[in-house]
Coordinates of C-alpha atoms in Angstrom, one line a residue:
M10 CA -12.8 84.1 -26.3
Q11 CA -15.5 81.3 -24.7
D12 CA -14.0 79.0 -22.4
F13 CA -15.9 75.6 -23.3
A14 CA -13.8 73.8 -20.8
G15 CA -15.7 75.4 -18.2
R16 CA -19.2 75.2 -19.7
D17 CA -21.4 72.3 -19.1
N18 CA -21.1 69.3 -21.1
V19 CA -24.3 70.1 -23.4
D20 CA -22.4 72.7 -25.1
F21 CA -19.4 70.0 -25.5
R22 CA -21.2 67.6 -27.2
R23 CA -23.2 69.7 -29.5
A24 CA -20.0 71.8 -30.9
A25 CA -18.1 68.4 -31.3
F26 CA -21.1 67.0 -33.1
G27 CA -21.4 70.1 -35.3
A28 CA -17.5 69.9 -36.3
T29 CA -17.3 66.2 -36.8
I30 CA -20.8 65.9 -38.5
G31 CA -19.2 67.9 -41.1
N32 CA -16.1 66.2 -41.4
M33 CA -17.6 63.0 -41.9
L34 CA -19.6 64.2 -44.8
E35 CA -16.8 65.6 -46.6
F36 CA -14.5 62.5 -46.2
Y37 CA -17.8 60.3 -46.9
D38 CA -17.3 61.9 -50.5
F39 CA -13.3 61.8 -51.0
I40 CA -13.0 58.0 -49.7
V41 CA -16.3 56.9 -52.0
Y42 CA -13.9 57.2 -54.9
G43 CA -11.4 54.7 -53.4
F44 CA -14.1 52.3 -53.6
F45 CA -15.6 52.8 -56.8
A46 CA -12.1 53.1 -58.3
I47 CA -12.7 50.4 -61.1
Q48 CA -15.9 51.7 -62.4
I49 CA -14.9 55.1 -62.4
G50 CA -11.5 53.8 -64.4
H51 CA -13.8 52.2 -67.3
N52 CA -15.7 55.4 -67.5
F53 CA -13.2 57.9 -67.3
F54 CA -10.0 56.3 -68.0
P55 CA -10.6 53.2 -70.6
A56 CA -7.5 51.1 -71.6
Q57 CA -6.3 48.4 -73.6
S58 CA -5.7 46.4 -70.2
E59 CA -7.6 46.2 -66.5
Y60 CA -4.2 47.0 -65.1
S61 CA -3.6 50.0 -66.9
S62 CA -7.2 51.5 -66.5
L63 CA -7.0 50.9 -62.7
M64 CA -3.6 52.4 -62.4
L65 CA -5.0 55.6 -64.2
S66 CA -8.0 55.7 -62.2
L67 CA -5.9 55.3 -58.7
A68 CA -3.4 58.1 -59.9
T69 CA -6.6 60.4 -60.2
F70 CA -7.5 59.6 -56.8
G71 CA -3.9 60.3 -56.1
A72 CA -3.9 63.7 -57.7
G73 CA -6.6 64.7 -54.9
F74 CA -3.6 64.3 -52.3
V75 CA -1.4 66.7 -54.3
T76 CA -3.4 69.9 -53.3
R77 CA -4.0 68.7 -49.7
P78 CA -0.6 70.2 -48.5
V79 CA -1.9 73.5 -50.3
G80 CA -5.1 73.4 -48.7
G81 CA -3.9 72.5 -45.4
I82 CA -1.2 75.7 -45.4
V83 CA -3.7 77.9 -46.8
L84 CA -6.7 76.9 -44.7
G85 CA -4.8 76.1 -41.7
I86 CA -3.1 79.2 -41.5
Y87 CA -6.7 81.1 -42.1
S88 CA -8.3 79.2 -39.3
D89 CA -5.3 80.4 -36.8
R90 CA -6.0 83.8 -38.0
A91 CA -9.8 84.2 -38.7
G92 CA -11.2 81.4 -36.5
R93 CA -12.1 78.0 -36.9
R94 CA -15.4 78.1 -38.0
P95 CA -14.6 80.2 -41.3
A96 CA -12.2 77.6 -42.2
M97 CA -14.4 74.7 -41.8
L98 CA -17.3 76.4 -43.7
L99 CA -15.0 77.6 -46.2
S100 CA -13.4 74.0 -46.8
F101 CA -17.1 72.4 -46.7
A102 CA -18.3 75.1 -49.3
L103 CA -14.9 73.9 -51.8
M104 CA -15.8 70.0 -51.2
G105 CA -19.6 70.6 -52.2
L106 CA -18.9 71.9 -55.4
A107 CA -16.1 69.5 -56.2
I108 CA -18.5 66.6 -55.0
L109 CA -21.5 67.9 -57.3
T110 CA -18.7 68.3 -60.8
L111 CA -17.6 64.4 -60.1
A112 CA -21.5 63.2 -59.9
L113 CA -22.3 64.9 -62.6
T114 CA -19.7 64.9 -65.4
P115 CA -20.5 62.7 -68.4
S116 CA -17.9 59.8 -69.5
K117 CA -15.0 60.1 -71.7
N118 CA -17.2 58.0 -74.4
T119 CA -19.7 61.2 -74.3
I120 CA -17.7 64.3 -74.1
G121 CA -14.2 63.0 -74.9
M122 CA -11.1 64.3 -73.3
A123 CA -13.2 67.0 -71.4
G124 CA -14.7 64.4 -69.0
P125 CA -11.3 63.0 -67.6
I126 CA -9.7 66.5 -67.4
I127 CA -12.8 67.9 -65.5
V128 CA -12.6 64.9 -63.1
I129 CA -8.8 65.6 -62.4
V130 CA -9.4 69.4 -61.6
A131 CA -12.4 68.7 -59.3
R132 CA -9.8 66.0 -57.4
L133 CA -7.7 68.7 -56.9
V134 CA -10.2 70.9 -55.6
Q135 CA -11.3 68.0 -53.5
G136 CA -7.9 67.8 -52.3
F137 CA -7.3 71.1 -51.5
A138 CA -10.6 71.5 -49.4
L139 CA -9.8 68.7 -47.6
G140 CA -6.1 69.3 -46.6
G141 CA -7.7 72.6 -45.1
E142 CA -10.5 70.8 -43.0
V143 CA -8.6 68.6 -40.7
G144 CA -6.4 70.9 -38.9
P145 CA -9.0 73.5 -38.2
T146 CA -11.0 70.4 -37.2
T147 CA -9.2 68.8 -34.9
A148 CA -7.6 72.1 -33.4
Y149 CA -11.2 73.2 -32.5
L150 CA -12.0 69.6 -30.9
I151 CA -8.7 70.2 -28.8
E152 CA -10.0 73.7 -27.8
I153 CA -13.7 73.0 -26.6
A154 CA -12.6 69.8 -24.5
P155 CA -12.1 69.8 -20.8
P156 CA -8.4 68.8 -20.2
G157 CA -9.3 65.2 -19.1
R158 CA -11.4 64.5 -21.8
R159 CA -9.6 66.0 -25.0
A160 CA -7.8 62.5 -26.4
F161 CA -11.7 61.3 -26.7
A162 CA -12.9 64.4 -27.9
V163 CA -10.1 64.3 -30.9
S164 CA -10.7 60.7 -31.5
W165 CA -14.0 61.6 -33.1
Q166 CA -11.9 63.3 -36.0
P167 CA -10.7 59.9 -37.1
T168 CA -13.7 58.2 -35.8
S169 CA -16.0 60.5 -38.3
Q170 CA -13.4 59.5 -41.2
Q171 CA -14.2 55.6 -40.4
V172 CA -18.0 56.3 -40.1
A173 CA -17.3 57.9 -43.6
A174 CA -15.7 54.8 -45.0
T175 CA -18.4 52.8 -43.2
C176 CA -21.2 54.9 -45.1
G177 CA -19.2 54.5 -48.5
A178 CA -18.7 50.7 -47.8
L179 CA -22.5 50.1 -46.8
V180 CA -23.5 52.1 -49.7
G181 CA -21.2 49.8 -52.0
V182 CA -22.9 46.9 -50.5
I183 CA -26.5 48.0 -51.2
L184 CA -25.5 49.3 -54.8
S185 CA -23.5 45.8 -55.8
K186 CA -26.9 43.8 -54.1
T187 CA -29.0 45.6 -56.1
M188 CA -27.6 46.3 -59.5
T189 CA -26.3 44.7 -62.2
A190 CA -22.3 44.8 -62.9
D191 CA -23.3 47.1 -65.9
A192 CA -25.9 49.3 -64.2
L193 CA -22.9 49.8 -61.4
E194 CA -20.5 50.9 -63.8
A195 CA -23.0 52.7 -65.7
Y196 CA -24.2 55.1 -63.3
G197 CA -24.4 53.5 -59.8
W198 CA -21.2 55.1 -58.7
R199 CA -22.7 58.1 -59.4
I200 CA -25.4 57.3 -57.0
A201 CA -23.1 56.9 -54.3
F202 CA -21.7 60.5 -55.0
L203 CA -24.8 62.1 -55.1
I204 CA -26.1 60.5 -51.9
G205 CA -23.1 62.6 -50.2
A206 CA -23.9 65.6 -52.5
V207 CA -27.3 65.7 -50.5
S208 CA -26.1 65.5 -47.3
L209 CA -24.1 68.7 -47.8
P210 CA -27.0 71.5 -47.0
F211 CA -27.5 69.9 -43.5
G212 CA -23.5 69.9 -42.8
F213 CA -23.1 73.5 -43.9
W214 CA -26.0 74.6 -41.9
I215 CA -25.2 73.1 -38.6
R216 CA -21.1 74.2 -39.2
R217 CA -22.8 78.0 -39.3
G218 CA -24.1 77.7 -35.7
L219 CA -20.7 76.7 -34.0
P220 CA -19.2 78.8 -31.5
E221 CA -16.0 80.2 -32.3
T222 CA -12.9 79.3 -30.2
V223 CA -10.1 81.5 -31.5
D224 CA -10.3 84.8 -30.0
R225 CA -9.5 87.1 -32.8
R226 CA -10.2 90.5 -31.3
S227 CA -7.8 89.9 -28.4
R228 CA -5.2 88.8 -31.3
E229 CA -5.7 91.9 -33.3
L230 CA -5.8 94.6 -30.3
G231 CA -4.1 93.3 -27.2
G232 CA -0.6 92.2 -26.1
P233 CA 2.7 92.4 -27.8
Q234 CA 2.8 91.0 -31.3
K235 CA 3.8 87.2 -31.4
P236 CA 6.0 85.9 -34.1
G237 CA 4.7 84.4 -37.0
H238 CA 3.6 81.1 -38.1
L239 CA 7.4 79.8 -39.5
A240 CA 9.3 81.4 -36.6
L241 CA 6.9 79.8 -34.2
A242 CA 6.9 76.8 -35.9
R243 CA 10.7 76.6 -36.0
G244 CA 10.8 76.0 -32.3
H245 CA 8.9 72.7 -32.7
L246 CA 10.9 71.1 -35.6
R247 CA 11.6 67.8 -33.7
T248 CA 7.8 67.4 -32.8
I249 CA 7.0 68.3 -36.5
A250 CA 9.4 65.5 -38.0
L251 CA 8.5 63.1 -35.4
A252 CA 4.9 63.9 -36.3
L253 CA 5.2 63.5 -40.0
M254 CA 6.9 60.1 -39.5
I255 CA 3.8 58.8 -37.1
L256 CA 1.1 60.4 -39.3
A257 CA 2.9 58.9 -42.6
S258 CA 3.0 55.3 -40.8
G259 CA -0.7 55.6 -39.8
T260 CA -1.8 57.1 -43.6
I261 CA -0.4 54.2 -45.4
A262 CA -2.2 51.5 -42.8
T263 CA -5.4 53.8 -43.3
Y264 CA -5.5 54.2 -47.2
G265 CA -4.3 50.3 -47.5
A266 CA -7.5 49.3 -45.2
H267 CA -9.5 51.2 -47.9
Y268 CA -7.8 49.7 -50.5
I269 CA -9.3 46.1 -49.2
T270 CA -12.5 46.5 -51.5
T271 CA -10.3 46.8 -54.8
F272 CA -7.6 44.3 -53.5
A273 CA -10.6 41.4 -53.1
Q274 CA -12.1 42.4 -56.2
N275 CA -8.7 42.9 -58.5
T276 CA -6.3 40.6 -56.9
L277 CA -7.9 38.1 -55.0
H278 CA -10.8 37.9 -57.6
V279 CA -13.9 37.5 -55.0
E280 CA -17.6 38.7 -55.9
S281 CA -17.9 42.3 -55.2
S282 CA -20.7 41.9 -52.5
L283 CA -18.2 40.5 -50.4
A284 CA -15.6 42.8 -51.3
F285 CA -17.7 45.5 -49.8
A286 CA -19.1 43.6 -47.0
T287 CA -15.2 43.5 -45.7
G288 CA -14.7 46.8 -46.1
L289 CA -17.9 47.4 -44.3
V290 CA -17.6 45.3 -41.1
G291 CA -13.6 45.8 -40.7
I292 CA -14.1 49.6 -40.9
G293 CA -17.3 49.5 -38.7
L294 CA -15.7 47.8 -35.8
G295 CA -12.9 50.1 -36.2
T296 CA -15.0 52.9 -35.2
G297 CA -15.5 51.9 -31.7
S298 CA -11.8 50.9 -31.2
T299 CA -10.8 54.4 -32.2
L300 CA -13.2 55.7 -29.8
L301 CA -12.1 53.4 -27.1
G302 CA -8.6 54.2 -27.8
G303 CA -9.1 57.8 -27.2
L304 CA -10.9 57.1 -23.7
L305 CA -7.9 54.8 -23.1
A306 CA -5.3 57.5 -23.6
D307 CA -7.3 60.0 -21.3
R308 CA -6.8 57.6 -18.9
F309 CA -3.7 56.0 -19.1
G310 CA -1.7 58.4 -21.3
R311 CA -1.1 58.9 -25.1
K312 CA 2.4 56.9 -25.6
P313 CA 1.1 53.5 -24.1
V314 CA -2.1 53.3 -26.3
M315 CA 0.1 54.2 -29.5
I316 CA 3.2 51.8 -28.8
W317 CA 1.2 48.3 -27.7
P318 CA -0.9 48.5 -31.0
Q319 CA 1.7 49.3 -33.0
L320 CA 3.9 46.1 -31.9
A321 CA 0.8 44.1 -32.4
M322 CA 0.6 45.2 -35.9
L323 CA 4.0 44.4 -36.4
V324 CA 3.6 40.8 -35.2
L325 CA 0.0 40.1 -37.0
S326 CA 0.0 42.0 -40.4
Y327 CA 1.9 39.3 -42.1
P328 CA 0.1 36.1 -40.8
V329 CA -3.3 37.8 -41.6
F330 CA -2.4 38.7 -45.0
M331 CA -1.1 35.2 -45.5
W332 CA -4.4 33.7 -44.3
I333 CA -6.5 35.9 -46.5
V334 CA -4.8 35.2 -49.4
R335 CA -4.2 31.6 -49.4
S336 CA -8.0 31.3 -48.0
P337 CA -10.0 33.9 -49.8
G338 CA -13.3 33.7 -48.3
P339 CA -15.7 35.3 -45.7
A340 CA -14.0 34.1 -42.8
S341 CA -10.5 35.2 -43.7
L342 CA -11.4 38.2 -45.3
L343 CA -14.0 39.2 -42.4
G344 CA -12.6 37.7 -39.6
G345 CA -8.7 38.7 -40.4
F346 CA -9.2 42.2 -41.4
S347 CA -11.5 43.2 -38.9
M348 CA -8.8 42.1 -36.5
L349 CA -6.2 44.2 -38.2
T350 CA -8.8 47.4 -38.3
L351 CA -9.7 46.9 -34.4
I352 CA -5.9 46.6 -33.4
G353 CA -4.9 49.6 -36.0
S354 CA -7.5 52.0 -34.9
L355 CA -6.9 52.5 -31.6
P356 CA -4.1 55.0 -31.6
S357 CA -5.6 57.1 -33.7
G358 CA -7.4 59.4 -31.2
A359 CA -4.2 59.4 -28.8
I360 CA -2.1 60.5 -32.1
Y361 CA -4.5 63.2 -32.8
A362 CA -4.2 64.4 -29.0
M363 CA -0.8 64.1 -28.9
L364 CA 0.3 66.1 -32.1
T365 CA -2.4 68.8 -31.5
E366 CA -1.3 69.2 -27.6
A367 CA 2.3 69.5 -28.3
L368 CA 1.7 73.2 -30.6
P369 CA 0.7 76.4 -29.1
Q370 CA -2.8 77.5 -30.4
E371 CA -1.4 80.4 -32.3
I372 CA -0.2 77.7 -35.1
R373 CA -2.0 74.7 -34.2
G374 CA -4.3 74.4 -36.8
G375 CA -1.9 75.8 -39.6
V376 CA 1.0 73.3 -38.7
F377 CA -1.2 70.3 -38.1
A378 CA -3.4 70.8 -41.2
T379 CA 0.5 71.1 -43.2
V380 CA 2.1 68.3 -41.4
Y381 CA -1.0 65.9 -41.9
A382 CA -1.6 67.2 -45.5
V383 CA 2.0 66.4 -46.3
A384 CA 1.7 63.0 -44.9
I385 CA -1.2 62.1 -46.5
A386 CA -0.2 63.7 -50.1
C387 CA 3.2 61.5 -49.9
F388 CA 2.1 58.5 -48.3
G389 CA -1.4 58.1 -48.7
G390 CA -2.3 59.4 -51.8
T391 CA 0.4 57.0 -53.3
A392 CA -0.2 53.7 -51.1
Q393 CA -2.8 52.2 -53.2
L394 CA -0.6 52.9 -56.3
I395 CA 2.2 51.3 -54.6
I396 CA 0.4 48.3 -53.4
T397 CA -1.1 47.6 -57.2
W398 CA 2.4 48.3 -58.5
L399 CA 4.2 46.2 -55.8
I400 CA 1.6 43.4 -56.8
H401 CA 2.1 43.7 -60.3
I402 CA 6.0 43.5 -60.3
S403 CA 6.2 40.8 -58.1
G404 CA 3.3 38.5 -58.9
N405 CA 2.9 38.4 -55.1
A406 CA -0.3 38.9 -53.4
L407 CA 1.1 39.0 -50.3
A408 CA 2.9 42.6 -51.1
P409 CA 0.6 44.6 -49.5
A410 CA 1.9 43.3 -46.1
W411 CA 5.4 44.0 -47.1
Y412 CA 4.6 47.6 -47.4
L413 CA 2.2 47.7 -44.4
L414 CA 5.2 46.2 -42.3
C415 CA 7.9 48.7 -43.0
A416 CA 5.3 51.8 -42.4
N417 CA 4.4 50.3 -38.8
V418 CA 8.6 50.3 -38.2
V419 CA 9.0 53.9 -38.9
G420 CA 5.8 55.1 -37.0
L421 CA 6.8 52.9 -34.0
V422 CA 10.5 54.3 -34.0
A423 CA 8.6 58.0 -33.6
I424 CA 6.3 57.1 -31.3
V425 CA 9.2 55.7 -29.1
L426 CA 10.9 59.0 -29.5
I427 CA 8.1 61.5 -29.2
P428 CA 7.6 62.9 -25.6
E429 CA 4.2 62.4 -23.6
T430 CA 1.3 65.2 -23.6
A431 CA -1.4 64.0 -21.4
P432 CA -2.0 66.3 -18.6
G433 CA -0.6 64.6 -15.4
K434 CA 1.3 61.9 -17.5
N435 CA 4.2 64.1 -18.6
G436 CA 5.5 65.3 -14.8
E437 CA 3.8 68.5 -14.8
P438 CA 0.0 69.7 -15.5
H439 CA -0.9 70.6 -18.9
P440 CA -2.8 73.9 -19.3
S441 CA -5.8 74.4 -21.4
P442 CA -5.1 75.1 -24.9
L443 CA -8.0 77.9 -24.7
L444 CA -5.8 79.3 -21.8
A445 CA -2.2 78.5 -23.7

């Protein structure tokens, strides 16, 4: 096995870029669906009311989360046994197939019920692929990084998701500015998917050249046999439970943020260009915040960078949403949403680093992928549906703030209870994961 922590920084940067560029391309195509939920709903789920069409479209968006735990288990364990690179290549290939299917499937008016069925199947495949993407990628970043730079290295994983969301929002802004509403609904959303599909060959090519971090030969030929995944995972049940709470809280905030484009158009009735610009500016700023949080977590430890932003979100979420709802416009939407995104993105790198550092390499990819996928499936996949439903039954546009506040409380409790894992901050030296 190659010890990347002992090699020069050029190798580290190249390998980190190769892993995260693939992750970014996958998340772009997954997230684009959320940005164009209204247009996709009209094409594949026409209904008597705008609410019903949107709910059916969001339910299909959520269908992609159903298979994420399955993908996390299957591809995560595969990455622990066969290596990170084969698992990342397989998930990437499956994602490419699903993206092309979504982009090219004719509408329901053209081919009848076959259209919605194909879209749902494509979303299920997409979810499986993405469920098996996060664990191997995060484990890979931890394993190539020097001990003092792990949080910063791993922060590129959520950063790549932010970049993907930013690119999706940018595409939305450009298309909404240059196309009529009818054209956007007829084929504009397909262009957004095809842009991602064009990038897929590059991502697949660069991942093929990534060096491996899992020494499969030594596991097969050397030393005593270690317990299986399930037996090893039992020794980390407390960490797994707390990780599930933290990731559930974070994913509600993340997918709630991705809903801002639909929320601004459908609930606040602002122009689509402003709605897409809100997502673009807010999530774009969150990209820099995520990387800054990773640097701070390497310097001060994981927990301080997780606790203080969580407390700030508890204090600010409701007032900011009240400002946005009462005075919907460029100042409140761009300013308020950007502030929440900046604060909410700070802990991401620390969270990913802490949860992967707490697990041994033999189960790191599988356990992290599974916990992450379960949290995403149960809470990320339902976040936009629940928010839309809460707004509908309450008639109150502030309903998203209530849901986010509850999620913040759960996450804060788990963060306080989970132990510190940063090297030198937890009372004892922390060995390199490559030597664990």
